[in-house]
XYZ file of C-alpha atoms in Angstrom:
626
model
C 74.618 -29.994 14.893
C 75.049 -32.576 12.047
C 75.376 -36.190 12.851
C 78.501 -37.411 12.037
C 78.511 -39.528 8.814
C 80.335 -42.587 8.265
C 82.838 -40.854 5.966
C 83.916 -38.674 9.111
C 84.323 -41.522 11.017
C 86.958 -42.820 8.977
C 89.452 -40.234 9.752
C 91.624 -43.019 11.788
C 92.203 -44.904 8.646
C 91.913 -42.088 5.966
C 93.854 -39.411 6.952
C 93.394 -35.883 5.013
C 95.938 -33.693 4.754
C 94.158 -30.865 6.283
C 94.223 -33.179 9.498
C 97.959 -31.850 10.275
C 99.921 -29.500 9.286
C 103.266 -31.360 9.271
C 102.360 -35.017 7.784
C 104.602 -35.980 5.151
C 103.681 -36.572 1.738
C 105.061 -38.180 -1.455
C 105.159 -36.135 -4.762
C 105.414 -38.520 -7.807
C 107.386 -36.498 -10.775
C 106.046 -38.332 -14.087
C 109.211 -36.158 -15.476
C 108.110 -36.964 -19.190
C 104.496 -38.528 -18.641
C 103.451 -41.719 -20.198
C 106.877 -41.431 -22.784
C 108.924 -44.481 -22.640
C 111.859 -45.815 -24.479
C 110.376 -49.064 -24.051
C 106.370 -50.770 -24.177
C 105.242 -52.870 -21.526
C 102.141 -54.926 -22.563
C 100.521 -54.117 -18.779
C 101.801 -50.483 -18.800
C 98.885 -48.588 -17.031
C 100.363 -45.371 -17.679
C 99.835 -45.489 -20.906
C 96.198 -46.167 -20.420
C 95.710 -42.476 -19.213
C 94.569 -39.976 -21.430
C 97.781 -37.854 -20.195
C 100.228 -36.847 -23.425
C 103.246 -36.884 -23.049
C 106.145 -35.548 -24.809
C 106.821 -32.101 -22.678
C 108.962 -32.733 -18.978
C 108.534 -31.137 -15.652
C 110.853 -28.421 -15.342
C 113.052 -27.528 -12.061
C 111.169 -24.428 -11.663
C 108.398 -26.696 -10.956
C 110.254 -28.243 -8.296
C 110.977 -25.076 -6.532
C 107.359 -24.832 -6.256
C 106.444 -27.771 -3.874
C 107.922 -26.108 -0.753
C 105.373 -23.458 -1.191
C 102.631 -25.891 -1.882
C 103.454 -27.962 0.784
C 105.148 -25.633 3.615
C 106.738 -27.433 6.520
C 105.709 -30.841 5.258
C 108.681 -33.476 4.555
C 108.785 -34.404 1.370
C 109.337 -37.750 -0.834
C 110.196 -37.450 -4.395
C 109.862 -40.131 -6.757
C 111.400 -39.326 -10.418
C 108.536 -41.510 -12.661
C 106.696 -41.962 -15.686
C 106.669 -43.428 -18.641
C 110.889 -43.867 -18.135
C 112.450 -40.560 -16.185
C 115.384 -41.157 -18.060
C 114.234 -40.425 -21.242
C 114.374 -36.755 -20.781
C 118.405 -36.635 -20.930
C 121.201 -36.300 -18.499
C 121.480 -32.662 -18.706
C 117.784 -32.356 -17.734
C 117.875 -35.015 -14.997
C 120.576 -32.895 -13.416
C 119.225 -29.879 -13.480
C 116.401 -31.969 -11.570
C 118.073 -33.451 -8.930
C 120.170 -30.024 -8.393
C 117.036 -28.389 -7.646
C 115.994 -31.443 -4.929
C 118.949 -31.345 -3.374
C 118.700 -27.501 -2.565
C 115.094 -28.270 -1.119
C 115.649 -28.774 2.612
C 112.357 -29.797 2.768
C 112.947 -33.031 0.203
C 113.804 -35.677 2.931
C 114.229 -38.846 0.242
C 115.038 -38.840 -3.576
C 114.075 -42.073 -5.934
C 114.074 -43.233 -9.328
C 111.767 -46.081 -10.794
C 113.596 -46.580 -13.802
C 113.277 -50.017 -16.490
C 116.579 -49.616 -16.481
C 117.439 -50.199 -20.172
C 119.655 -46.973 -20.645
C 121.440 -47.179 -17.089
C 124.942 -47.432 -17.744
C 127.972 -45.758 -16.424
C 127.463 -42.082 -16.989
C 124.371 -42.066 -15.838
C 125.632 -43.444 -12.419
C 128.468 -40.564 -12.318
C 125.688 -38.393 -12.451
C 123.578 -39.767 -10.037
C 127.256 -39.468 -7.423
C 127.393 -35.892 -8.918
C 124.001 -34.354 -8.207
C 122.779 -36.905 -5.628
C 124.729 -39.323 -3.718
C 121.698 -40.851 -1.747
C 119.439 -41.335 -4.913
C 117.310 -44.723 -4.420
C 117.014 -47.038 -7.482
C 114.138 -48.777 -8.077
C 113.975 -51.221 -11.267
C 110.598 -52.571 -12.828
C 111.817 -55.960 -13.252
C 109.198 -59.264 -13.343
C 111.335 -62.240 -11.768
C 113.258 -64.032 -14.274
C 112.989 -63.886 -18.130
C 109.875 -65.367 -18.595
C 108.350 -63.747 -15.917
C 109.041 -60.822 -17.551
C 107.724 -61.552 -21.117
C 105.077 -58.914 -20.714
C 108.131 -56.110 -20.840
C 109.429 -55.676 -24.406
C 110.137 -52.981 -26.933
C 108.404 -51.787 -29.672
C 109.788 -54.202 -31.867
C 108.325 -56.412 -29.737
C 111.942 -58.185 -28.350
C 112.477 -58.657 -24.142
C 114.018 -55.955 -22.237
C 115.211 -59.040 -19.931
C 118.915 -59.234 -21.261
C 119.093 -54.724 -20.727
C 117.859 -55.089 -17.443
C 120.335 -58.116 -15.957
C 123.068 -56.013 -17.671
C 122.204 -52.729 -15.650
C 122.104 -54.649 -12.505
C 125.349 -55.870 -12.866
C 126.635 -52.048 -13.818
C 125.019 -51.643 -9.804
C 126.909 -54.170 -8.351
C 130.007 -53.116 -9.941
C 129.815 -49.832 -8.563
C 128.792 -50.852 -5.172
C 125.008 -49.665 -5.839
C 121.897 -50.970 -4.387
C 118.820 -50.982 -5.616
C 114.817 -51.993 -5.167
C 112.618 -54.572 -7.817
C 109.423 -53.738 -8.375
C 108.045 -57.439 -9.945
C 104.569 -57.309 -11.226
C 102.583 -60.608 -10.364
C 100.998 -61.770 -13.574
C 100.565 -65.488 -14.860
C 104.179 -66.015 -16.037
C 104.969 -66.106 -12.446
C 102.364 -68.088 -11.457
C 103.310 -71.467 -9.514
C 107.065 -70.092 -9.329
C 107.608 -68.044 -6.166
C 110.194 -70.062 -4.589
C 112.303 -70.034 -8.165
C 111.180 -66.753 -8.963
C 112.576 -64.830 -5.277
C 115.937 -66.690 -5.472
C 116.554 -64.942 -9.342
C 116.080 -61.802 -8.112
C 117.991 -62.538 -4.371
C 120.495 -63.375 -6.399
C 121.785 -60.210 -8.104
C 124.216 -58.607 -5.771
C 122.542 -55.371 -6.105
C 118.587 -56.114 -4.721
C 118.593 -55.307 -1.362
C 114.273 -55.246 -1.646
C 111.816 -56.602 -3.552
C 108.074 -55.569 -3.859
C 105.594 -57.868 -5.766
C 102.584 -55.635 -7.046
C 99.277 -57.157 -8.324
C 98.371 -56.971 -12.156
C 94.492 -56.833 -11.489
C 93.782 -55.614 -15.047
C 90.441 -58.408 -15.125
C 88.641 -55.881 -16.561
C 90.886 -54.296 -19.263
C 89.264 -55.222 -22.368
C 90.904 -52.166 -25.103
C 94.413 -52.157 -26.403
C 96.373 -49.188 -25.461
C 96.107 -46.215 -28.089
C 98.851 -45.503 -30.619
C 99.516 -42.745 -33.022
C 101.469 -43.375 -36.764
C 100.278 -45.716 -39.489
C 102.052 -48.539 -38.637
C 101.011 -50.184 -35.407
C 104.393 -51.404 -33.375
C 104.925 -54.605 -32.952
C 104.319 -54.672 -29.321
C 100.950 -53.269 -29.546
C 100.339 -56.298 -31.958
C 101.594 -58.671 -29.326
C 99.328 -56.428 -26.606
C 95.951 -57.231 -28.575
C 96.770 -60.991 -29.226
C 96.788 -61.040 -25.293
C 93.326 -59.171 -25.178
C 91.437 -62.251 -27.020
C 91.856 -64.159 -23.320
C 88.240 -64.888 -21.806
C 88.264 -63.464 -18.535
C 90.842 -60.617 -19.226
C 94.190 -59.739 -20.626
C 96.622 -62.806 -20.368
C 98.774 -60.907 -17.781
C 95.921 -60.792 -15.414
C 95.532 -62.606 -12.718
C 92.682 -62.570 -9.523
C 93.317 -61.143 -6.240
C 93.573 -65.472 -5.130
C 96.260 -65.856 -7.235
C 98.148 -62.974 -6.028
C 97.600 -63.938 -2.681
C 98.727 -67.550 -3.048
C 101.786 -66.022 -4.530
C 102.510 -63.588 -2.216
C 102.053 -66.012 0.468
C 104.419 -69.017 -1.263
C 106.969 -66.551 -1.556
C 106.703 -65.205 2.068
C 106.901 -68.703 3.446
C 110.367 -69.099 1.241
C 111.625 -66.210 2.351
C 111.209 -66.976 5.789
C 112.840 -70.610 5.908
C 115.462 -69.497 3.557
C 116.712 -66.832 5.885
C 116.266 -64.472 3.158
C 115.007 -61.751 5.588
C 118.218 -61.608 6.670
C 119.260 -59.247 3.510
C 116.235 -58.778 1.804
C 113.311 -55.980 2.074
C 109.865 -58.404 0.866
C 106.829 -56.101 0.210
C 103.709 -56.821 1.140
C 105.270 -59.097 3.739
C 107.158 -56.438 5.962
C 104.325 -54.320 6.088
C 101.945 -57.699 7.015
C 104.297 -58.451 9.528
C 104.781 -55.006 11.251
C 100.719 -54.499 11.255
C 100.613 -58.222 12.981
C 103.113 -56.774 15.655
C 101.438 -53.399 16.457
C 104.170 -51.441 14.986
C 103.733 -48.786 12.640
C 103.956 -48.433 8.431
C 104.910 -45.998 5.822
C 103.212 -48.047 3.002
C 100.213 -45.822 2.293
C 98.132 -49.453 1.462
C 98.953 -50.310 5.743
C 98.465 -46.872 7.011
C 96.289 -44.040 7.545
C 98.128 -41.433 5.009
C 96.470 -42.730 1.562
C 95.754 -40.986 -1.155
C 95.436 -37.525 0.375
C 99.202 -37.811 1.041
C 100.056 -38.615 -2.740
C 100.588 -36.415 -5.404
C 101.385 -36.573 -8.867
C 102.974 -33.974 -11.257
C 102.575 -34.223 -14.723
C 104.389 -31.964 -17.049
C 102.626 -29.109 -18.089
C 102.246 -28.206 -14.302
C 99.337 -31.140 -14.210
C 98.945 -32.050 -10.088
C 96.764 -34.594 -9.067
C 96.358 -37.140 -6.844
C 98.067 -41.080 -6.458
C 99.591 -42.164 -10.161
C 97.705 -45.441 -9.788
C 94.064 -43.239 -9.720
C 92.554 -42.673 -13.312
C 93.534 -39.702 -15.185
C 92.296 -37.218 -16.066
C 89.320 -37.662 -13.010
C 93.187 -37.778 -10.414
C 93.915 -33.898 -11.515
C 93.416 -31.689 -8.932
C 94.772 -28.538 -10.090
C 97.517 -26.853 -12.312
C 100.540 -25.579 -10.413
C 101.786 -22.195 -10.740
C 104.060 -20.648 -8.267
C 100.576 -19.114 -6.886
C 99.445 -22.087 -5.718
C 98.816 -21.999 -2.100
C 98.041 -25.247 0.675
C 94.523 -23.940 0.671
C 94.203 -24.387 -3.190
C 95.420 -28.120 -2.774
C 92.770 -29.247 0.629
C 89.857 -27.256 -1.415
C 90.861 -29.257 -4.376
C 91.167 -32.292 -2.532
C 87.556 -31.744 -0.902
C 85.700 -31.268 -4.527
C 87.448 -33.884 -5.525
C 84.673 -36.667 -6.327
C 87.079 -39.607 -7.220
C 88.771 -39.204 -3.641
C 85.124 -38.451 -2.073
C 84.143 -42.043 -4.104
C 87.654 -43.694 -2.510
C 87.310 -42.375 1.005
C 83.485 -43.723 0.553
C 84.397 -47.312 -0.081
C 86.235 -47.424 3.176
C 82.769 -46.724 5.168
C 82.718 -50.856 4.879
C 85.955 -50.924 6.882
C 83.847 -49.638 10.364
C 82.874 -52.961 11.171
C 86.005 -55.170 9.699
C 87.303 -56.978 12.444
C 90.631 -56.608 9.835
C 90.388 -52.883 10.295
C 93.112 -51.881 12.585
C 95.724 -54.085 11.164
C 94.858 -54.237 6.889
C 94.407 -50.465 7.289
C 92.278 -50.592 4.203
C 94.182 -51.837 1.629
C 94.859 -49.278 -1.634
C 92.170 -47.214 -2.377
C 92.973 -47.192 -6.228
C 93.037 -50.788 -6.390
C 89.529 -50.524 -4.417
C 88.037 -47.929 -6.583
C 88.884 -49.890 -9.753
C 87.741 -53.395 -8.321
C 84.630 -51.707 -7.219
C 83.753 -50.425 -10.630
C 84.112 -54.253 -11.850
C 81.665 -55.408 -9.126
C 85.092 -57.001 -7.217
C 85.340 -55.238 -4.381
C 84.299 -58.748 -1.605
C 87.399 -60.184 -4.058
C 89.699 -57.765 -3.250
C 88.871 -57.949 0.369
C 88.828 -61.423 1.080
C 92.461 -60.938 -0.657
C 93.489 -58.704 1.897
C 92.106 -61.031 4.879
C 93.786 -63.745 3.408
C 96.973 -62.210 3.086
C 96.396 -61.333 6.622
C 95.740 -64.923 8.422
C 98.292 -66.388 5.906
C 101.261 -64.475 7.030
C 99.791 -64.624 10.468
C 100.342 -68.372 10.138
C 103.478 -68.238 8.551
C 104.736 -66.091 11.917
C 103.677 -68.594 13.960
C 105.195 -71.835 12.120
C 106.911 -70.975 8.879
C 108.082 -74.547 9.128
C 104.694 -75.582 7.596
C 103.232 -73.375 5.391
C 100.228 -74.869 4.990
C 98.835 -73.462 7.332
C 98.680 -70.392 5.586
C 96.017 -71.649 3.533
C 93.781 -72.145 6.331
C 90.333 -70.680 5.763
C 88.835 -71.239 9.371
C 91.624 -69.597 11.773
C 91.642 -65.943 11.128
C 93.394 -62.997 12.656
C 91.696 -61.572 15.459
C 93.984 -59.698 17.866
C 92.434 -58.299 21.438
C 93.302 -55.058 22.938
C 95.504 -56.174 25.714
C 96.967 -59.631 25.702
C 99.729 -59.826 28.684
C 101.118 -62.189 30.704
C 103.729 -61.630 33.665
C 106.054 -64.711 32.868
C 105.314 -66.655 29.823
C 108.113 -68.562 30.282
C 107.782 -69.271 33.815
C 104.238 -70.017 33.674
C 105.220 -72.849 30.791
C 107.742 -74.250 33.010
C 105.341 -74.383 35.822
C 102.755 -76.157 33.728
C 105.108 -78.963 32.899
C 106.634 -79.942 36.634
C 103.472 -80.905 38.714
C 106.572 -81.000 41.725
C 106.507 -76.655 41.168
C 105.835 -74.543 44.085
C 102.654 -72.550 43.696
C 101.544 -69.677 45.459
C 98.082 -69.349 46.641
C 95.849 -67.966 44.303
C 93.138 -65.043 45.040
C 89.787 -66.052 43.262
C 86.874 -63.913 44.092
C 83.564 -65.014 42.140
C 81.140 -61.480 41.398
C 77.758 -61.279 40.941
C 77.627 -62.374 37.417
C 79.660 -65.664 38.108
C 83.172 -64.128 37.228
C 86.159 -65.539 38.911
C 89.061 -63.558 39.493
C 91.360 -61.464 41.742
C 88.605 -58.784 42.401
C 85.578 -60.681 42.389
C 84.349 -58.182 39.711
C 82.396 -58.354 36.492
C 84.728 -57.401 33.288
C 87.877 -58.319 32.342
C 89.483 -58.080 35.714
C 93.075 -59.211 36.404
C 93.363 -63.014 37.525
C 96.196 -65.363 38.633
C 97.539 -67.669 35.930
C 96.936 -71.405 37.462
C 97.682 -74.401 36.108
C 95.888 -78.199 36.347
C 98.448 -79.173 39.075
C 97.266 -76.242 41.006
C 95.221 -76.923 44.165
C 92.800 -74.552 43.425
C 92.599 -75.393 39.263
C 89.405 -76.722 39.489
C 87.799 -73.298 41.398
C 89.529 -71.060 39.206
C 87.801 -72.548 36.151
C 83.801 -71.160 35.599
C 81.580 -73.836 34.658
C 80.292 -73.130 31.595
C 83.731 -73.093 29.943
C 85.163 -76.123 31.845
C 84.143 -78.732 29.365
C 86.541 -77.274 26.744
C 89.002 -76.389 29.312
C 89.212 -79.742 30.474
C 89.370 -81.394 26.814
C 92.002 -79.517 26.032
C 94.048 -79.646 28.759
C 93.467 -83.486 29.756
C 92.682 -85.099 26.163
C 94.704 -83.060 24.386
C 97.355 -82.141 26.495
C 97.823 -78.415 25.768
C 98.466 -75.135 27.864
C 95.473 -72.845 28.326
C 96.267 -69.772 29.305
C 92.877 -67.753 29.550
C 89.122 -68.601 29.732
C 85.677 -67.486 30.258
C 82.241 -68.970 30.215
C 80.611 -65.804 29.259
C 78.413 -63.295 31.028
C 75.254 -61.643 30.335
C 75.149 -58.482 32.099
C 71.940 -57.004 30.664
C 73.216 -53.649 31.476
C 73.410 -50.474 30.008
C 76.931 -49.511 28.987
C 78.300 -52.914 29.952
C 79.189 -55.263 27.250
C 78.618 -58.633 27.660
C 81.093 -61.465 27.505
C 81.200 -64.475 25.610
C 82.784 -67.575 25.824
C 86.442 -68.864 25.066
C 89.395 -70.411 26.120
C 92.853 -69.756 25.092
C 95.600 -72.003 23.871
C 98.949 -71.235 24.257
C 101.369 -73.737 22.130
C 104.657 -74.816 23.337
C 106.450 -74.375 20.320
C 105.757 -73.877 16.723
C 104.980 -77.989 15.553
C 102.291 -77.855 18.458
C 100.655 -74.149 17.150
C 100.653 -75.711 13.389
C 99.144 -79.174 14.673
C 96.502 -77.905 16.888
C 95.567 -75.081 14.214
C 95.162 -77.877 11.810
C 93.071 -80.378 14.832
C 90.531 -77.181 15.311
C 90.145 -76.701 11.997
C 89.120 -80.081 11.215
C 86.902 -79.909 14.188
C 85.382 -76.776 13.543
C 84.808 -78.444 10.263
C 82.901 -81.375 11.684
C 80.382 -78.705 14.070
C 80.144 -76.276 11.603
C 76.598 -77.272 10.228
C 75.228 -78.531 13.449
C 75.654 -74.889 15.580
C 72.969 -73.497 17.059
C 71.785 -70.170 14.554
C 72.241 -67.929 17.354
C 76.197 -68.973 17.586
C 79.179 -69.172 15.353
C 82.718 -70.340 16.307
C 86.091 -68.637 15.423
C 89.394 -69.883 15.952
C 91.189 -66.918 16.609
C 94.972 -66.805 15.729
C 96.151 -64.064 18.816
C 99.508 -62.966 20.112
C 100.228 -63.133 24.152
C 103.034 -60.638 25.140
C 105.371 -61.016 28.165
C 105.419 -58.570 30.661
C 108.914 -59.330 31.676
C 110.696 -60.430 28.448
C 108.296 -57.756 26.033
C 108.164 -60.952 23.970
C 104.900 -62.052 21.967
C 104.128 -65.440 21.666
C 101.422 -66.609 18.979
C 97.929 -68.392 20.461
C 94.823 -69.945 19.636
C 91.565 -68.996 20.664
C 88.748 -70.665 20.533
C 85.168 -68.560 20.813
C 81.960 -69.327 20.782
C 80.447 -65.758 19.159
C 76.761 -64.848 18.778
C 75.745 -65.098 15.319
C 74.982 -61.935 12.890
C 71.862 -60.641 13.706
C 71.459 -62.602 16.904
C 69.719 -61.120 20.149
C 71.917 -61.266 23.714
C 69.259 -63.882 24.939
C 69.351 -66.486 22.261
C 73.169 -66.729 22.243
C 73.020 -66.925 25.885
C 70.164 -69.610 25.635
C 72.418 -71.748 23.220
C 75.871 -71.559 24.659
C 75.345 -74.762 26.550
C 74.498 -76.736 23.579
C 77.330 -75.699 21.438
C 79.922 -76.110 23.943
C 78.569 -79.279 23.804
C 79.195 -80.230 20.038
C 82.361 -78.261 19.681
C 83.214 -81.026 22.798
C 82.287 -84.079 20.569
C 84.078 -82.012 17.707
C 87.153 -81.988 19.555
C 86.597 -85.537 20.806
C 86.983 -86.625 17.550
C 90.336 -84.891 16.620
C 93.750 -85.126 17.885
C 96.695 -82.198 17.578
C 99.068 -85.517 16.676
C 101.212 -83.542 14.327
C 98.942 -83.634 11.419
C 99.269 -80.154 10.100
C 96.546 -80.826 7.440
C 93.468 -78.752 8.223
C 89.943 -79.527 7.112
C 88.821 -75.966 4.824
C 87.654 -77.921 1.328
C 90.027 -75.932 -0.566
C 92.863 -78.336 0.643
C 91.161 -81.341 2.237
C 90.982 -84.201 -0.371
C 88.409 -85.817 2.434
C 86.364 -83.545 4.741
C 85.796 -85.200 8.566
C 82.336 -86.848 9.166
C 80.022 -83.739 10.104
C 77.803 -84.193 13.011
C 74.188 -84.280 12.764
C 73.115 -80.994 12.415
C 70.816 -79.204 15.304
């Protein structure tokens, strides 16, 4: 036998197709290729080396069910502009889908310049449930970097289109690429869109084209006055002047997430990347292929000329897989697929996701975006974007009333396994009336100093006291009392877990380390003690012992009875990268102790300022280091 590489191990967050037999996968028709009737600056289409000029024919649609027997499919009519091949040929296009059983969704990414009456009797005619999705960037001069070829805005087209939708009782999805002219403007930026009666979604996409340096091609003698406009925003150091970093984008993303929220936008309005954030910070499950498991294996794209390859976003011509004929059989496509040496590359860069304590909730992020960030030597970039997206939103769940905390650097997202209570609710009451009955607890202390119901080493079930209990003070192991006490006495917060660590110095046990968590009473207390243990993990950062770090964990607590969560802070003392078992063991003591004095110095008084330098115009005093 082989040993199983890393690549193999991935097959929880990169799903192949071979994997099942059924998995659904999205086919994106470029129905015309790269040929527009308009010429976006930022247009990566027309980066490809993929002519256009021919369409994809409806025989070629009648071919996917063979391809891709028993497997649901999404269509997504693309390009270049879809519309630009006629309404005669559109129809014969969306005939052919709607006599495909298998074709479970229908949509159209249109720049919707030509939309206008007869194309929407059309759409009724040959299919009723056709989604709409318009490239539009925010408000006018957000969208500056979409013009013709005489160089003029599409803006005044677009706003004219999306009226026709109202009119006519259509919906329809924006697609708003984040580039500097939105910078700064989120807030102002989501309420122009919110406010056409037609947007029922919006999705803000990154334009991480750092590393574009070439104008886009053109044939003729006469260069268009567009591409004119495209290389005066080339001279830019640092990139194209519609570029912006993966911090940007995430600042954005986040600004506009935290207005969304307070606005009670959510209410009526579909924001991407934030649902998807949100569901992955729940535990629930994703279509969106940058969330989930079914990435670029699952996407096709069809050029015409009977060109398949993979994702649309993945450079062409390296993305083609294969030409499809009405021979082309599911083996043709996984064989393809497995020779493939740009997905072999993508699937590759995901190896670093093993050991990302992000992992099971960023689900990787786009591979695309990865591959090309890679290649610039910005791959940690487009990480730490992802993470950041990640605690920010995780933040913004927890108080959206204060959004600052979503620029926190020092509480991250770190979910565990199984997070329960019986009665949150109760247990809060309880905490708060020392004149409660309590029940007698059962605490049973095992060999390795664990206290709980079972007297066993492990996480082992254990009641949930409180310090008015009788028996608080036995519950409590001694090693983690210090903090316990702080924050319960001095600080005057709920702690609803804790553990002073355990070295078990067994094989096939892992050992325990040591934390305590927080459970806030409401969302002004989670936002001011965040911002308290930031500031005091700022002041102890330095003066840790090497052999352990701290993380303040931002954690979800779920009621047994109400099926509830409730967001948490943890605080845990972890052993340092690299560390041996013995020397975190041998410092624990001593770093309880400064995190202590840390915490001494701070105060959760509503102060919702945290201490990460990005934001702090004055750090706290550190203490002397070790």
């Amino acid at each position: 036998m082989h040993p199983t590489t890393a690549v193999e191990q991935i097959t929880h967050l990169y799903r192949t197709l071979e994997t099942s037999d059924d998995d659904a996968v999205s086919v994106i028709l470029k129905v015309r290729g790269e040929t527009c009737d308009i010429d976006c600056l930022h247009c990566y289409e027309k980066r490809k080396e993929a002519p256009g000029g021919r369409v994809i024919s409806a025989d070629q649609v009648h071919v996917l069910p063979k391809v891709f027997p028993g497997r649901p499919l999404a269509v997504e009519l693309h390009g270049g502009e879809p519309l630009t091949a006629g309404k005669e040929h559109i129809a014969g296009l969306l005939k052919a889908l709607a006599a495909t059983p298998q074709v479970k969704r229908v949509s159209l990414q249109t720049n919707g310049v030509q939309l206008d009456n007869e194309w929407l009797d059309l759409f009724d005619a040959y299919y009723p449930e056709l989604e709409i999705g318009i490239s539009l960037d925010g408000d006018a001069e957000g969208n500056r970097w979409r013009v013709g070829y005489d160089g003029e805005p599409t803006y005044p087209a677009v706003i004219k289109a999306l009226a026709l939708l109202a009119e006519r009782g259509r919906r329809c999805g924006i697609i708003t690429t984040v580039t500097p002219a939105v910078l700064g403007r989120p807030a102002e930026v989501l309420d122009r869109l919110a406010g056409f009666d037609a947007v029922t979604s919006v999705s803000f996409v990154p334009c991480f084209d750092t590393a574009i340096t070439r104008p886009t091609p053109h044939t003729g003698r006469r260069r268009p006055a567009s591409r004119t406009l495209q290389r005066a925003a080339l001279t830019r150091a640092g990139g194209p002047a519609w570029a912006i970093t993966p911090d940007q984008y995430t600042d954005f993303v986040l600004a506009a997430t935290a207005h969304w929220i307070t606005t009670g936008l959510f209410r009526r309005l579909k924001l991407s990347p934030a649902v998807p954030t949100i569901r992955r910070l729940r535990g629930l499950g994703v279509s969106f292929c940058h969330f989930s498991d079914m990435k670029c294996d699952h996407v096709f794209t069809l050029y015409p000329g009977g060109r398949l390859g993979s994702c649309d976003e993945l450079p062409w011509p390296q993305a083609q897989l294969t030409v499809l004929e009405p021979a082309t059989s599911p083996a043709d496509i996984t064989t393809a697929q497995r020779r493939s040496d740009l997905l072999g590359q993508g699937r590759g860069l995901m190896t670093g996701c093993l050991t990302c304590d992000y992992r099971t909730t960023c689900g990787g992020g786009c591979i695309a975006t990865r591959w090309r960030m890679n290649l610039a030597g910005q791959h940690d970039a487009y990480c730490d974007h992802r993470i950041r997206l990640i605690d920010g939103t995780a933040a913004l769940l927890a108080n959206p009333q204060h959004p600052d905390g979503a620029r926190c650097r020092t509480a991250h997202w770190r979910p565990t396994p199984v997070n329960r209570m019986r009665d949150v609710q109760g247990f809060l009451a309880t905490w708060d009336n020392p004149a409660a009955s309590r029940q007698q607890a059962e605490l049973r202390t095992s060999d390795f100093g664990n206290i709980n119901t079972v007297g066993l080493p492990g996480t082992q079930p254990a009641d949930d006291l409180d310090p008015a209990h009788p028996q608080w003070a036995d519950a409590i192991e001694p090693g983690i009392k210090p903090l316990v006490y702080h924050l319960t006495s001095r600080w005057n917060l709920v702690t609803y877990d804790s553990c002073e660590g355990h070295h078990y110095d067994q094989p096939g046990r892992k050992n325990q380390t040591r934390e305590v968590g927080i459970l806030p009473r409401g969302s002004a207390e989670y936002a001011a003690t965040a911002a308290a243990l930031c500031r005091a993990a700022q002041r102890c950062e330095r003066a840790m012992p090497s052999a352990v770090r701290l993380l303040i964990a931002r954690n979800n607590l779920t009621c047994e009875n109400t099926g509830r969560t409730h967001p948490v802070l943890d605080l845990r003392l972890l052993p340092a990268t690299g560390t041996t078992a013995t020397a975190y063991f041998a410092a624990l003591d001593q770093a309880t102790e400064l995190l202590a004095a840390a915490l001494e110095a701070e105060r959760p008084d509503g102060e919702t300022g945290c201490g990460c330098p990005a934001w702090a115009g004055t750090l706290p005093e550190p203490l002397p280091a070790a």
